[in-house]
Coordinates of C-alpha atoms and ligand atoms in Angstrom, one line a residue:
X1 CA 126.6 105.8 86.1
X2 CA 129.8 103.2 87.8
X3 CA 129.8 101.9 91.2
X4 CA 133.2 101.5 92.8
X5 CA 134.0 99.9 96.3
X6 CA 134.6 102.1 98.7
X7 CA 134.8 100.8 102.8
X8 CA 132.7 98.4 104.9
X9 CA 130.4 99.6 107.6
X10 CA 129.0 97.1 110.2
X11 CA 126.5 97.4 113.1
X12 CA 126.8 95.0 115.4
X13 CA 128.2 94.8 119.2
X14 CA 131.4 94.3 118.4
X15 CA 132.1 95.4 115.2
X16 CA 135.5 95.2 115.6
X17 CA 135.2 91.5 116.2
X18 CA 133.9 91.0 112.9
X19 CA 135.7 90.5 109.6
X20 CA 134.2 91.2 106.0
X21 CA 134.7 89.2 103.0
X22 CA 134.3 91.3 99.8
X23 CA 134.6 91.6 95.8
X24 CA 132.8 94.1 93.8
X25 CA 133.5 93.1 90.3
X26 CA 131.7 95.0 87.8
X27 CA 128.4 92.8 87.6
X28 CA 128.5 90.8 90.9
X29 CA 129.2 91.3 95.0
X30 CA 129.9 88.1 97.0
X31 CA 130.7 88.9 100.4
X32 CA 130.4 86.8 103.6
X33 CA 131.3 87.9 107.1
X34 CA 132.6 86.0 110.1
X35 CA 133.0 86.6 114.0
X36 CA 137.0 86.5 114.3
X37 CA 136.1 87.0 118.0
X38 CA 135.9 84.0 121.0
X39 CA 133.0 85.0 122.2
X40 CA 129.3 85.6 120.5
X41 CA 128.5 88.9 118.5
X42 CA 124.9 90.6 117.6
X43 CA 125.1 91.5 113.9
X44 CA 122.5 94.1 113.2
X45 CA 124.1 94.8 109.5
X46 CA 126.7 94.9 107.1
X47 CA 127.1 97.1 103.9
X48 CA 129.5 97.9 101.5
X49 CA 129.5 101.4 101.1
X50 CA 130.3 102.1 97.1
X51 CA 130.5 105.1 95.8
X52 CA 127.8 106.0 92.7
X53 CA 130.4 108.3 90.2
X54 CA 129.3 110.0 87.3
X55 CA 126.3 110.0 87.9
X56 CA 124.1 112.9 86.9
X57 CA 120.9 114.3 89.1
X58 CA 118.5 114.2 89.6
X59 CA 118.7 110.6 90.2
X60 CA 115.8 109.0 89.9
X61 CA 115.6 105.7 92.6
X62 CA 112.9 102.6 92.8
X63 CA 111.7 102.5 96.5
X64 CA 111.1 98.7 96.3
X65 CA 108.8 97.6 99.4
X66 CA 109.9 94.9 101.8
X67 CA 107.3 93.3 101.9
X68 CA 103.5 92.4 100.3
X69 CA 101.8 95.7 100.9
X70 CA 104.6 97.8 101.4
X71 CA 104.5 100.9 98.1
X72 CA 106.8 99.9 95.3
X73 CA 106.9 103.4 93.0
X74 CA 110.6 105.9 92.4
X75 CA 111.2 108.8 94.4
X76 CA 114.0 111.5 94.0
X77 CA 117.4 111.6 95.8
X78 CA 118.0 114.7 97.4
X79 CA 114.1 116.2 97.1
X80 CA 112.0 113.1 98.9
X81 CA 112.1 111.7 102.3
X82 CA 112.0 108.2 103.5
X83 CA 108.6 107.7 105.4
X84 CA 110.0 106.9 108.7
X85 CA 111.3 110.5 108.7
X86 CA 108.9 111.8 109.9
X87 CA 107.0 113.0 113.1
X88 CA 104.6 110.8 115.2
X89 CA 106.1 107.2 113.2
X90 CA 105.9 104.2 115.6
X91 CA 107.4 100.8 115.5
X92 CA 105.0 98.2 113.8
X93 CA 102.8 99.9 111.8
X94 CA 105.7 101.4 110.0
X95 CA 108.3 98.8 111.0
X96 CA 106.3 96.0 109.1
X97 CA 107.1 97.6 105.8
X98 CA 110.6 97.5 106.4
X99 CA 113.8 95.1 107.0
X100 CA 115.0 97.8 109.7
X101 CA 112.2 99.4 111.1
X102 CA 114.9 102.4 112.9
X103 CA 114.3 105.4 111.1
X104 CA 116.0 106.3 107.9
X105 CA 118.5 109.1 107.9
X106 CA 117.6 112.7 107.1
X107 CA 117.5 112.7 103.4
X108 CA 118.6 109.1 102.2
X109 CA 116.6 107.0 99.9
X110 CA 116.1 103.3 101.1
X111 CA 115.0 100.2 98.7
X112 CA 114.3 96.5 99.9
X113 CA 115.2 93.6 98.2
X114 CA 116.2 95.2 95.0
X115 CA 116.3 98.9 93.4
X116 CA 116.7 100.8 90.1
X117 CA 118.8 103.6 89.9
X118 CA 118.5 106.1 86.7
X119 CA 120.6 109.6 86.1
X120 CA 119.6 112.2 83.8
X121 CA 121.3 110.6 81.6
X122 CA 119.0 108.1 81.1
X123 CA 121.8 105.4 82.0
X124 CA 120.2 102.7 84.4
X125 CA 121.6 100.6 87.7
X126 CA 119.7 97.4 88.8
X127 CA 121.1 96.6 92.0
X128 CA 119.5 93.6 93.4
X129 CA 120.1 90.5 95.8
X130 CA 120.4 87.4 94.5
X131 CA 118.4 85.4 97.7
X132 CA 116.4 86.9 100.6
X133 CA 116.3 83.8 103.1
X134 CA 119.7 84.2 105.2
X135 CA 118.7 88.1 104.9
X136 CA 117.3 90.5 104.2
X137 CA 118.9 93.3 101.5
X138 CA 118.3 97.0 101.8
X139 CA 120.0 99.3 99.3
X140 CA 119.9 103.0 100.8
X141 CA 121.4 106.0 98.6
X142 CA 122.6 108.8 100.8
X143 CA 125.3 111.6 100.2
X144 CA 128.8 111.1 101.1
X145 CA 129.9 111.3 104.8
X146 CA 132.3 114.2 103.1
X147 CA 130.4 117.0 102.6
X148 CA 130.8 116.4 99.3
X149 CA 128.8 116.1 96.4
X150 CA 128.9 112.5 95.5
X151 CA 126.5 109.8 95.7
X152 CA 127.1 106.2 98.3
X153 CA 124.9 103.4 97.4
X154 CA 125.1 101.4 100.6
X155 CA 124.5 98.0 99.6
X156 CA 123.2 96.4 103.1
X157 CA 122.6 92.7 104.7
X158 CA 119.8 92.5 107.7
X159 CA 121.0 90.4 110.2
X160 CA 118.4 92.0 112.7
X161 CA 120.7 91.5 115.7
X162 CA 121.4 87.9 115.1
X163 CA 124.2 86.1 116.9
X164 CA 127.1 84.9 115.3
X165 CA 129.1 82.1 117.3
X166 CA 133.0 82.7 118.0
X167 CA 134.6 81.8 114.7
X168 CA 131.0 81.4 112.6
X169 CA 131.3 82.6 109.1
X170 CA 128.3 83.2 107.4
X171 CA 127.9 83.8 103.3
X172 CA 126.1 86.5 102.4
X173 CA 123.5 86.7 99.7
X174 CA 125.1 87.9 96.9
X175 CA 123.7 90.9 95.0
X176 CA 123.7 91.2 90.9
X177 CA 124.6 94.9 89.2
X178 CA 123.4 94.9 85.6
X179 CA 123.2 98.7 83.7
X180 CA 121.2 99.7 80.9
X181 CA 119.8 102.7 79.6
X182 CA 116.4 104.2 79.6
X183 CA 114.0 102.0 80.3
X184 CA 115.2 99.4 83.6
X185 CA 112.5 96.8 82.5
X186 CA 114.9 94.0 80.7
X187 CA 116.9 94.5 83.8
X188 CA 114.2 94.0 86.7
X189 CA 113.2 90.8 84.8
X190 CA 116.6 89.7 84.4
X191 CA 117.2 90.2 88.4
X192 CA 114.0 89.0 89.1
X193 CA 114.5 85.5 85.9
X194 CA 117.9 85.4 88.6
X195 CA 116.3 85.3 91.9
X196 CA 113.6 83.2 91.0
X197 CA 116.5 80.1 89.5
X198 CA 118.9 80.9 93.0
X199 CA 115.4 80.3 94.6
X200 CA 113.7 77.6 92.7
X201 CA 110.8 79.7 91.9
X202 CA 107.0 78.1 91.9
X203 CA 106.1 79.3 88.5
X204 CA 104.8 76.9 86.6
X205 CA 101.2 77.1 88.4
X206 CA 97.6 77.5 86.4
X207 CA 96.8 80.9 85.4
X208 CA 94.0 81.9 88.6
X209 CA 90.7 82.6 88.2
X210 CA 88.6 82.7 91.7
X211 CA 86.3 83.9 94.2
X212 CA 87.1 85.5 97.8
X213 CA 84.9 85.8 100.4
X214 CA 87.2 89.6 102.1
X215 CA 86.3 92.6 100.0
X216 CA 82.6 92.3 100.4
X217 CA 81.8 90.6 103.7
X218 CA 85.1 91.2 105.6
X219 CA 85.1 89.6 108.9
X220 CA 81.7 89.4 109.2
X221 CA 81.5 86.4 106.8
X222 CA 79.4 83.1 107.5
X223 CA 78.9 80.3 106.2
X224 CA 75.3 81.1 105.2
X225 CA 77.2 83.9 102.7
X226 CA 79.7 81.0 102.0
X227 CA 77.1 78.8 100.6
X228 CA 74.5 81.7 99.2
X229 CA 77.5 82.6 96.6
X230 CA 78.6 78.8 96.0
X231 CA 75.0 78.7 95.2
X232 CA 75.3 81.2 92.2
X233 CA 78.4 80.3 91.2
X234 CA 77.8 78.1 88.6
X235 CA 77.4 80.3 85.8
X236 CA 81.1 81.3 86.3
X237 CA 84.4 80.4 85.5
X238 CA 85.9 80.2 88.8
X239 CA 88.1 77.5 89.7
X240 CA 89.5 78.1 93.3
X241 CA 86.6 79.2 95.9
X242 CA 88.7 80.9 98.6
X243 CA 87.5 81.7 102.7
X244 CA 88.8 84.5 104.0
X245 CA 89.5 85.9 107.6
X246 CA 86.7 85.7 109.3
X247 CA 85.2 81.8 110.2
X248 CA 88.3 80.7 112.6
X249 CA 87.0 80.4 116.5
X250 CA 90.2 81.9 117.5
X251 CA 93.7 83.9 115.8
X252 CA 95.6 81.0 115.8
X253 CA 93.4 78.6 115.5
X254 CA 92.5 77.9 111.9
X255 CA 91.0 74.2 112.7
X256 CA 88.2 75.0 114.6
X257 CA 85.2 77.1 113.4
X258 CA 83.2 80.2 115.4
X259 CA 79.3 80.1 115.8
X260 CA 78.8 81.9 112.0
X261 CA 79.7 79.0 111.0
X262 CA 78.5 75.7 112.3
X263 CA 80.5 73.3 110.1
X264 CA 83.0 71.9 110.7
X265 CA 86.0 73.1 108.3
X266 CA 86.4 69.8 106.3
X267 CA 82.3 70.1 105.1
X268 CA 82.6 73.1 104.5
X269 CA 85.5 72.0 101.7
X270 CA 83.0 69.1 100.8
X271 CA 80.5 71.7 99.8
X272 CA 82.7 73.7 97.3
X273 CA 84.9 70.6 96.3
X274 CA 80.8 69.6 95.7
X275 CA 79.8 72.6 93.5
X276 CA 83.0 71.7 91.7
X277 CA 85.2 74.3 93.2
X278 CA 88.5 74.2 94.4
X279 CA 88.6 74.6 98.2
X280 CA 91.0 77.7 99.1
X281 CA 91.1 78.6 102.8
X282 CA 92.5 82.1 104.7
X283 CA 95.3 81.5 107.6
X284 CA 97.6 83.9 109.4
X285 CA 99.9 80.4 110.5
X286 CA 102.6 83.4 112.7
X287 CA 99.9 85.2 114.6
X288 CA 98.3 84.1 118.1
X289 CA 95.8 85.7 119.8
X290 CA 95.8 85.8 123.6
X291 CA 92.4 84.5 123.7
X292 CA 93.7 81.4 121.4
X293 CA 94.0 77.6 122.2
X294 CA 96.9 77.2 120.6
X295 CA 98.6 80.4 123.1
X296 CA 96.9 79.1 125.7
X297 CA 98.4 76.0 125.9
X298 CA 101.6 77.0 124.9
X299 CA 102.6 80.5 126.2
X300 CA 106.1 79.6 125.9
X301 CA 105.9 79.3 121.7
X302 CA 105.3 82.8 121.6
X303 CA 108.1 85.5 120.5
X304 CA 108.6 87.9 123.2
X305 CA 109.3 92.4 123.2
X306 CA 113.2 92.4 124.6
X307 CA 112.9 94.7 127.6
X308 CA 109.6 94.0 128.7
X309 CA 109.5 90.2 128.6
X310 CA 105.5 90.5 127.2
X311 CA 104.9 88.8 124.7
X312 CA 105.7 90.6 120.7
X313 CA 102.9 91.8 119.4
X314 CA 102.5 91.2 115.5
X315 CA 99.5 93.0 114.6
X316 CA 97.3 95.3 115.9
X317 CA 93.8 95.2 114.1
X318 CA 90.0 95.9 115.0
X319 CA 88.2 92.8 113.8
X320 CA 90.4 90.6 115.8
X321 CA 89.1 92.4 119.1
X322 CA 93.1 94.6 119.3
X323 CA 96.7 93.3 119.5
X324 CA 97.6 89.8 118.3
X325 CA 100.9 87.8 119.3
X326 CA 103.6 86.4 117.2
X327 CA 104.5 82.3 117.2
X328 CA 108.8 82.0 117.8
X329 CA 109.1 80.3 114.1
X330 CA 112.4 79.6 115.8
X331 CA 111.1 76.9 117.5
X332 CA 111.5 73.5 116.5
X333 CA 107.4 72.9 118.7
X334 CA 106.1 75.9 116.9
X335 CA 107.3 74.8 113.5
X336 CA 106.5 70.9 113.9
X337 CA 102.8 73.0 114.9
X338 CA 102.8 74.9 111.3
X339 CA 103.4 71.8 109.4
X340 CA 100.6 69.6 111.2
X341 CA 98.5 72.8 110.9
X342 CA 99.1 72.8 106.8
X343 CA 99.2 69.2 106.5
X344 CA 95.1 68.8 108.1
X345 CA 93.6 71.7 106.3
X346 CA 94.7 70.1 103.2
X347 CA 93.9 67.0 104.4
X348 CA 90.5 68.6 105.3
X349 CA 90.1 69.5 101.0
X350 CA 91.7 72.7 101.3
X351 CA 94.8 72.4 98.2
X352 CA 95.1 76.2 98.2
X353 CA 96.3 78.1 101.3
X354 CA 96.2 82.5 101.4
X355 CA 99.2 83.0 104.1
X356 CA 98.6 86.0 105.7
X357 CA 100.6 88.8 107.9
X358 CA 103.9 86.2 107.6
X359 CA 105.9 89.1 108.1
X360 CA 105.2 89.5 112.0
X361 CA 108.4 86.6 113.2
X362 CA 110.4 89.8 111.1
X363 CA 109.6 91.7 113.9
X364 CA 112.0 92.6 116.6
X365 CA 112.0 91.0 120.1
X366 CA 113.4 88.2 121.5
X367 CA 113.2 84.0 120.0
X368 CA 114.2 81.2 121.3
X369 CA 117.6 81.0 118.9
X370 CA 119.1 84.0 118.9
X371 CA 121.3 82.6 115.9
X372 CA 118.9 83.2 113.2
X373 CA 118.1 86.2 111.4
X374 CA 114.5 87.8 110.6
X375 CA 114.3 86.9 107.2
X376 CA 115.6 82.9 108.7
X377 CA 112.9 83.1 111.2
X378 CA 110.2 83.7 108.7
X379 CA 111.0 81.6 105.9
X380 CA 111.8 78.3 108.9
X381 CA 107.9 79.3 108.7
X382 CA 106.5 79.0 105.4
X383 CA 109.2 75.3 105.0
X384 CA 107.2 74.2 107.9
X385 CA 104.3 74.9 106.1
X386 CA 105.4 73.6 102.8
X387 CA 106.3 70.4 104.4
X388 CA 103.0 69.7 105.8
X389 CA 100.6 71.1 102.8
X390 CA 103.2 68.8 100.8
X391 CA 104.8 69.8 96.8
X392 CA 100.6 69.9 94.8
X393 CA 99.7 72.5 97.0
X394 CA 99.0 76.0 95.9
X395 CA 100.2 78.4 98.8
X396 CA 100.1 81.7 98.5
X397 CA 101.8 84.5 100.2
X398 CA 100.2 87.6 101.7
X399 CA 101.9 90.0 104.0
X400 CA 105.2 88.3 103.3
X401 CA 108.4 89.9 102.6
X402 CA 109.1 89.3 99.6
X403 CA 112.4 88.2 99.2
X404 CA 112.0 84.9 102.6
X405 CA 109.0 83.1 100.3
X406 CA 111.2 82.6 96.8
X407 CA 110.5 78.9 96.2
X408 CA 108.4 78.3 98.8
X409 CA 105.1 80.0 97.7
X410 CA 103.6 80.0 93.9
X411 CA 101.6 82.9 94.2
X412 CA 102.2 86.5 95.8
X413 CA 100.5 89.4 96.4
X414 CA 102.2 92.5 95.6
X415 CA 100.5 95.1 96.9
X416 CA 98.6 96.6 99.1
X417 CA 94.4 95.5 99.5
X418 CA 92.0 96.9 97.4
X419 CA 89.1 98.6 98.8
X420 CA 85.4 99.1 97.8
X421 CA 86.9 102.9 97.3
X422 CA 89.8 104.2 95.1
X423 CA 91.4 106.6 97.4
X424 CA 91.6 106.6 101.0
X425 CA 88.8 108.3 103.1
X426 CA 90.9 111.1 105.4
X427 CA 89.3 109.1 108.3
X428 CA 91.0 106.0 107.7
X429 CA 93.5 105.2 109.5
X430 CA 97.1 105.8 108.2
X431 CA 100.4 105.4 109.7
X432 CA 102.3 108.6 110.3
X433 CA 104.8 109.2 107.0
X434 CA 103.7 105.9 105.5
X435 CA 101.2 106.4 103.3
X436 CA 100.5 103.8 100.4
X437 CA 100.6 100.6 102.0
X438 CA 97.1 100.7 103.7
X439 CA 94.1 98.9 102.4
X440 CA 92.7 101.6 98.6
X441 CA 92.3 100.6 95.1
X442 CA 94.9 103.0 94.0
X443 CA 97.7 101.5 96.3
X444 CA 97.1 97.9 94.7
X445 CA 97.3 100.1 91.3
X446 CA 100.5 101.0 92.2
X447 CA 102.6 98.3 92.6
X448 CA 100.6 96.3 89.9
X449 CA 102.0 98.5 87.8
X450 CA 105.5 98.6 89.6
X451 CA 106.2 94.7 90.9
X452 CA 104.9 93.6 87.0
X453 CA 108.3 91.9 86.2
X454 CA 107.9 90.0 89.3
X455 CA 105.3 87.8 87.6
X456 CA 106.2 84.3 86.3
X457 CA 110.0 85.0 87.6
X458 CA 109.1 84.5 91.4
X459 CA 105.7 83.2 92.3
X460 CA 102.5 84.1 89.8
X461 CA 101.8 87.8 90.8
X462 CA 98.7 88.2 92.9
X463 CA 97.3 91.7 92.0
X464 CA 94.5 91.9 94.8
X465 CA 90.8 91.3 94.1
X466 CA 88.4 92.5 91.4
X467 CA 85.4 94.1 92.8
X468 CA 82.9 93.8 89.8
X469 CA 79.8 95.4 92.1
X470 CA 78.2 98.7 91.7
X471 CA 76.3 99.2 94.7
X472 CA 77.8 98.5 98.2
X473 CA 80.5 100.3 97.4
X474 CA 82.4 103.6 97.1
X475 CA 84.0 103.2 93.3
X476 CA 82.4 104.7 91.0
X477 CA 82.0 102.0 88.1
X478 CA 85.1 103.7 85.6
X479 CA 87.2 103.4 88.6
X480 CA 85.8 99.6 89.8
X481 CA 86.5 99.1 85.1
X482 CA 90.3 100.7 85.7
X483 CA 91.2 98.3 88.2
X484 CA 89.8 95.2 86.5
X485 CA 91.7 96.0 83.1
X486 CA 94.7 96.6 85.3
X487 CA 94.5 93.0 87.2
X488 CA 93.7 92.0 83.3
X489 CA 96.4 93.5 81.4
X490 CA 98.7 92.3 84.3
X491 CA 98.6 88.6 83.7
X492 CA 98.2 88.3 87.0
X493 CA 95.7 86.3 89.1
X494 CA 91.8 87.3 89.0
X495 CA 89.7 86.5 91.8
X496 CA 86.7 88.3 92.3
X497 CA 85.3 89.5 95.9
X498 CA 81.5 90.4 95.6
X499 CA 78.6 89.1 96.8
X500 CA 77.9 87.4 93.7
X501 CA 74.0 88.6 93.9
X502 CA 75.0 91.3 93.1
X503 CA 76.4 91.3 89.8
X504 CA 74.5 91.3 86.6
X505 CA 75.3 90.7 83.0
X506 CA 77.7 93.5 82.7
X507 CA 80.1 92.4 85.7
X508 CA 79.7 88.8 83.8
X509 CA 80.8 90.5 80.6
X510 CA 83.8 92.3 81.9
X511 CA 85.2 89.3 83.9
X512 CA 85.4 87.3 80.6
X513 CA 87.5 91.1 79.3
X514 CA 90.0 90.5 82.3
X515 CA 90.1 86.8 82.0
X516 CA 90.7 87.4 78.0
X517 CA 93.6 89.9 78.7
X518 CA 94.9 88.5 81.6
X519 CA 95.3 84.8 79.7
X520 CA 96.9 86.8 76.7
X521 CA 99.5 89.0 79.1
X522 CA 100.0 85.4 81.5
X523 CA 101.3 83.6 78.4
X524 CA 103.6 86.6 76.7
X525 CA 107.6 85.6 76.8
X526 CA 108.2 87.8 79.2
X527 CA 106.5 89.9 81.8
X528 CA 104.4 93.3 81.7
X529 CA 106.2 96.7 81.5
X530 CA 105.6 99.6 82.9
X531 CA 106.9 102.2 80.6
X532 CA 107.3 105.4 83.6
X533 CA 108.0 103.1 86.7
X534 CA 111.1 105.7 86.8
X535 CA 108.3 108.9 86.7
X536 CA 105.4 108.6 88.2
X537 CA 104.2 107.8 91.2
X538 CA 101.8 105.8 91.0
X539 CA 102.7 104.7 87.3
X540 CA 100.3 104.8 84.8
X541 CA 101.1 102.7 82.0
X542 CA 101.1 98.6 81.3
X543 CA 101.8 97.1 78.3
X544 CA 102.6 93.9 76.7
X545 CA 103.2 92.3 73.3
X546 CA 99.8 92.8 72.6
X547 CA 98.5 96.0 74.2
X548 CA 99.0 98.9 76.8
X549 CA 97.1 99.6 79.6
X550 CA 97.0 103.8 79.6
X551 CA 95.6 105.4 83.3
X552 CA 95.0 108.0 85.3
X553 CA 95.7 107.0 88.4
X554 CA 95.2 110.1 90.6
X555 CA 91.0 110.0 89.1
X556 CA 91.0 106.2 88.5
X557 CA 90.5 105.9 84.9
X558 CA 91.9 103.4 82.2
X559 CA 91.6 101.5 78.6
X560 CA 93.3 99.5 77.2
X561 CA 95.0 99.9 73.9
X562 CA 96.1 97.8 70.8
X563 CA 95.1 94.1 69.7
X564 CA 92.6 93.1 72.7
X565 CA 91.3 96.5 72.8
Ligands
9PG1 C1 91.8 89.5 106.3 C2 92.5 90.5 105.5 C3 92.5 89.7 103.9 C4 93.5 90.9 102.8 C5 95.0 90.7 103.3 C6 95.3 91.1 105.0 O1 98.0 97.1 107.5 N1 96.8 96.5 107.9 O2 95.9 97.0 108.9 C7 96.1 95.7 107.3 C8 95.0 94.9 107.6 C9 94.2 93.9 106.9 C10 95.0 93.5 105.5 C11 96.1 93.9 105.1 C12 96.6 95.2 105.4 O3 94.9 92.3 104.9 O4 95.5 90.9 102.6 O5 93.3 90.1 101.5 O6 93.1 88.4 103.6 O7 94.5 90.2 105.5 O8 91.7 90.1 107.7

């Protein structure tokens, strides 16, 4: 497989006003875009269209998802479709899973930030952007426009309509190209290492063991629940004790609690610290409900819909009473506010912050500074939070466009939410065309295996929580165990999310097993590798030097073989 530069494609208000300088070497694309006109130009995307010569089909393509929850797995060119190529697709629920939420072309496959291609001879190409904070990067595999049966690889810098002023030139993130044979894992690791180096990735936090309130109590959590689990935690090896969604007085008002939490946030942190645990707390920093004090006091802080001028919806969530809006992270006052919220939370006693729904400012809309790309808007929010939280805080990204957060977060959710079921039940909401991003343990399994190469190259992978209970769950005991083993072998963060009162000695033994597997994997010289990454969706295998997880994700069964089994 060889890549030859062919041409440039620009999507912009005035494409002829733009000059793209590019050089495509064997191992790297370097490029920039400039506005050569005497007026502003809005730029949607700039692409170098390369020919993929001598690829023997069928061509396998790793479709890497845009944000934490977006499914990442193999697809076959000319067989599979992009999920947006589906009737009934609506913008928000599917748009949150791509940089560019306009539907893909018929037959095109796309991958965000990085991709791995393997042809029928076993030849492998891994292509990955070496940055994700100035703009997003998307790979599109397409047939030739001329109707010949060749293949094009579009390497696209997505600027999302950012306005370039007259004469303005922007460097675009370089793209690394590497070639191999068979298993793409070493190349993916090397790319992640190079991106991590370019972005000063935070990869040295200790292995994390903890408790999280979400996957048993969900929105209904109360202070009584928090304190009763804290009282039972003495027997458990948790460091962090993290309160999730449900404590806040409103989405956007993170410093005040609701009626189910009579104690203010600093008092809750003191209670956790007094029990010898590190207090952690969840926020969705870039969202604000219409009923929040922040939105009422500062209506001008919200991003807006381009057409209607109404506040820009960032999420629709039944547990929050419906739609909530998006803060404008190009407004300096908003950034000051975010910095202050983070500082206040750390000062209140929370050195661990889970930052959720952070894709929101990437959404298409009107923002105070039209010159910022979607990636820059998200990045600015992360930077403000890091400024406020300080260098020592552990920040966990969630719902995050992955490339925007390198160097900002210590941990990153790399898959969909687990749930107390393996496959999504038939009545669970699934965005049309988009399966694999909705809460279900099989969806967490998929990305835990397929994104394993990021662990300790870009951050600590957070595969999502363990659920060890055998009541109040639709997970079969074997499924609960299969997921726990995957978390262990991944080497990623190990957080329990049960009412501890439901757990007996068996759960404790399993957690100890997970931690032993996890510490062994986490100490390896390279991240665990997924042998069937380009063969199976979901993948079934994940190996370190010492052990291998072998699973049947259709059934939710797994075992570990090797030294520690
Ligand atoms: C709290 C939860 C937990 C969880 C997060 C996130 O696509 N969705 O509709 C969707 C909703 C919620 C969600 C993920 C996806 O969960 O991942 O750990 O913190 O928020 O509300």
